Amino acid sequence: MNDWAWLGFDSTPVQLKKAERLFGQGAKVQRMHILVNGRVKLIRHPFDGEDVVLHVATAGEMIAEASFFSEVYHCSAIADLPSEIQCIDRNEALEKMLSDTRFSRNVMHLFAQQIRDLRGLHELRNIRSAQSRILTYLATQADSSGKIIVNMSLRDMAYKLGLAHETLYRELRKLETSGQLERPASGEIILRETLA
Amino acid sequence: MNDWAWLGFDSTPVQLKKAERLFGQGAKVQRMHILVNGRVKLIRHPFDGEDVVLHVATAGEMIAEASFFSEVYHCSAIADLPSEIQCIDRNEALEKMLSDTRFSRNVMHLFAQQIRDLRGLHELRNIRSAQSRILTYLATQADSSGKIIVNMSLRDMAYKLGLAHETLYRELRKLETSGQLERPASGEIILRETLA
DNA sequence: CGAGTCGTTGAACGGAATCAATCGTCGTGG
DNA sequence: CCACGACGATTGATTCCGTTCAACGACTCG
């Protein structure tokens, strides 16, 4: 999907099986990671209480970008699917950032992109109604023809949207019944125009 | 609060009165902005429907960092309080980013910080219960003695937490009654230890 | 002084979470 | 190879808690 040539990787990517760990909370930050393929969950382990899913990284994302300037990771990274990850030494990356124009710009782009996505999600959560939250989200994901390829389970989508998965199922069904969307195949959703 | 010396500003900051506009949605991105003092709201104006508050920037933040790499702004910035803003020409900033090590690193830091904050907020919203969401948030804001200086109105805090302001008032009252926190003065909250 | 806003509380409603049960699919190991 | 367990998708019934609507006093600012 993305072209990572600018990263100047010569090494082969790390391969992780499902449930394998890329790094653990508290570990020293020594590398920069780009998720080329697969899915990686970032988990925080609080002193008390149960684990919290901080984020689910999908293909093309930089993993734990926020930790890049920290000494140690504040969360663990665990493969949620078989994944392929490009690594680059932290110091090497920092150096490259100063010497290689394209590199630093691209990294910044990744950061900015991430911020915009997060703000979008935040904005989304301010929508109280489950139905319009879902519609708004789908609208942002759809291409010009209204088609959406869902590359995650509906459960994960529900989590991302901050809804109980049952609610997501129900609302999707309602929207389907009312003709506002179609689901020709699992993992595929088509939005129908409903201009007010 | 923050030291912006590294930005190498020689110019005097822009002064905005309340409700004055820094830039409008769709305008060309020509400068980089750092909010030195005050409060600025980022507003998106959708084609239909009413305006949406994307974010409320407070002192020390870079404004619309996500737009820095875009051609035009995807939102408007409006002073929410009398504000002081440092501006730097976009091209100048990009240049500086490549030539000045400290500058680029600091900008990246700002970005990373922002991402971490946003993720934290996201994480927070996954807590369903209003009470524990509030407690968790306060815990992150408190210093070692449990003291919290609230630099925004409770209404804004409620918005940030994704709660109706009435709910926030009520829950704060409950927590106060049950001795889990004190409010010696407005804008000041003290958390009491309640180890399980 | 009046307009605007914040903080606060009451009452009622509604919608989403929760609990629960079923079905299908996939992977794994005996 | 098939049984079993794990997990995703789906739907029903019920509960509960946060939103919403409403009203009021205090304070600030022009």
XYZ file of C-alpha atoms in Angstrom, chain A residues 9-159:
151
model
C 15.806 -0.194 4.545
C 18.253 -2.765 3.421
C 17.452 -5.320 6.059
C 14.642 -7.826 5.764
C 11.614 -7.108 7.919
C 11.008 -8.879 11.212
C 8.309 -11.527 11.055
C 5.989 -12.003 13.989
C 3.447 -14.727 14.545
C 0.133 -13.984 16.167
C 0.477 -13.146 19.866
C 4.233 -12.708 19.602
C 5.685 -9.686 21.308
C 7.631 -6.975 19.549
C 8.644 -5.169 22.722
C 7.471 -4.962 26.298
C 6.438 -2.092 28.487
C 9.433 -0.690 30.290
C 11.912 -1.921 27.713
C 14.487 0.508 26.409
C 13.632 2.167 23.133
C 16.294 1.080 20.710
C 14.592 0.907 17.377
C 12.066 2.610 15.240
C 9.354 0.293 13.908
C 7.188 0.522 10.848
C 4.373 -1.952 10.454
C 4.553 -3.067 6.855
C 1.941 -5.741 7.078
C -0.407 -7.237 9.638
C -1.794 -5.772 12.847
C -0.165 -4.929 16.145
C -1.850 -4.078 19.411
C -0.348 -1.652 21.862
C -1.183 -2.657 25.400
C -0.645 -0.782 28.603
C -0.335 -2.786 31.795
C -1.443 -0.640 34.708
C -0.147 -1.240 38.225
C -3.639 -2.252 39.164
C -6.639 -3.180 37.128
C -6.645 -4.959 33.833
C -4.753 -4.296 30.640
C -5.811 -1.511 28.391
C -5.627 -1.507 24.631
C -4.025 1.801 23.760
C -4.109 1.435 20.058
C -4.340 -1.050 17.256
C -1.783 -0.307 14.582
C -2.503 -1.363 11.033
C -0.329 -1.641 7.945
C 1.554 1.522 7.130
C 1.738 2.914 10.609
C 4.739 3.699 12.658
C 4.500 1.769 15.886
C 4.606 3.699 19.145
C 5.754 6.885 17.470
C 5.075 8.679 20.708
C 7.673 6.555 22.437
C 10.351 7.354 19.938
C 11.650 10.200 22.037
C 11.251 8.408 25.335
C 13.843 6.323 27.079
C 11.579 3.345 27.645
C 8.305 2.123 26.189
C 5.188 2.970 28.115
C 3.338 0.080 26.545
C 3.838 -3.362 25.043
C 3.436 -4.257 21.401
C 1.910 -7.604 20.557
C 1.103 -8.979 17.133
C -2.617 -9.318 16.692
C -2.131 -11.070 13.383
C 0.950 -12.456 11.681
C 2.877 -9.274 11.002
C 5.831 -7.905 9.137
C 7.793 -5.099 10.700
C 10.636 -2.985 9.423
C 13.085 -1.911 12.078
C 15.726 0.733 12.034
C 18.183 1.509 14.773
C 17.115 4.488 16.832
C 20.395 6.334 16.665
C 20.694 5.621 13.014
C 17.209 7.018 12.519
C 17.972 10.145 14.505
C 21.087 10.702 12.463
C 19.278 10.097 9.243
C 16.652 12.545 10.337
C 19.203 15.284 10.349
C 21.054 14.350 7.223
C 18.322 13.092 4.964
C 15.766 15.722 4.000
C 13.288 13.337 2.549
C 13.528 11.036 5.501
C 12.797 13.660 8.126
C 9.968 15.136 6.133
C 8.388 11.755 5.670
C 8.627 10.929 9.327
C 7.005 14.226 10.194
C 4.306 13.450 7.710
C 3.622 10.193 9.471
C 3.380 12.045 12.754
C 1.086 14.699 11.399
C -1.085 12.066 9.786
C -1.368 10.232 13.046
C -2.370 13.376 14.875
C -5.038 14.152 12.353
C -6.432 10.634 12.579
C -6.537 10.784 16.331
C -8.271 14.129 16.296
C -10.772 12.695 13.877
C -11.475 9.835 16.216
C -11.800 12.231 19.094
C -14.224 14.337 17.138
C -16.175 11.220 16.318
C -16.609 10.317 19.947
C -18.305 13.587 20.613
C -21.198 12.317 18.552
C -23.536 10.806 21.096
C -25.848 8.868 18.860
C -24.464 5.478 17.945
C -26.073 5.555 14.529
C -24.716 8.884 13.375
C -21.357 8.110 14.860
C -21.193 4.981 12.776
C -22.405 6.768 9.663
C -19.904 9.558 10.123
C -17.108 7.082 10.559
C -18.100 5.073 7.530
C -18.339 8.245 5.474
C -14.721 9.049 6.256
C -13.662 5.567 5.262
C -15.599 5.276 2.038
C -14.152 5.902 -1.396
C -15.981 8.061 -3.916
C -18.379 5.277 -4.830
C -19.263 4.694 -1.202
C -17.452 1.404 -0.950
C -15.616 0.503 2.224
C -13.201 -2.337 2.735
C -13.259 -3.261 6.386
C -9.851 -4.586 7.268
C -10.701 -5.402 10.841
C -13.316 -7.375 12.706
C -16.531 -5.603 13.526
C -15.667 -6.082 17.145
C -12.497 -4.096 16.659
C -14.378 -1.449 14.782
C -16.847 -1.218 17.630
C -13.967 -0.802 20.034
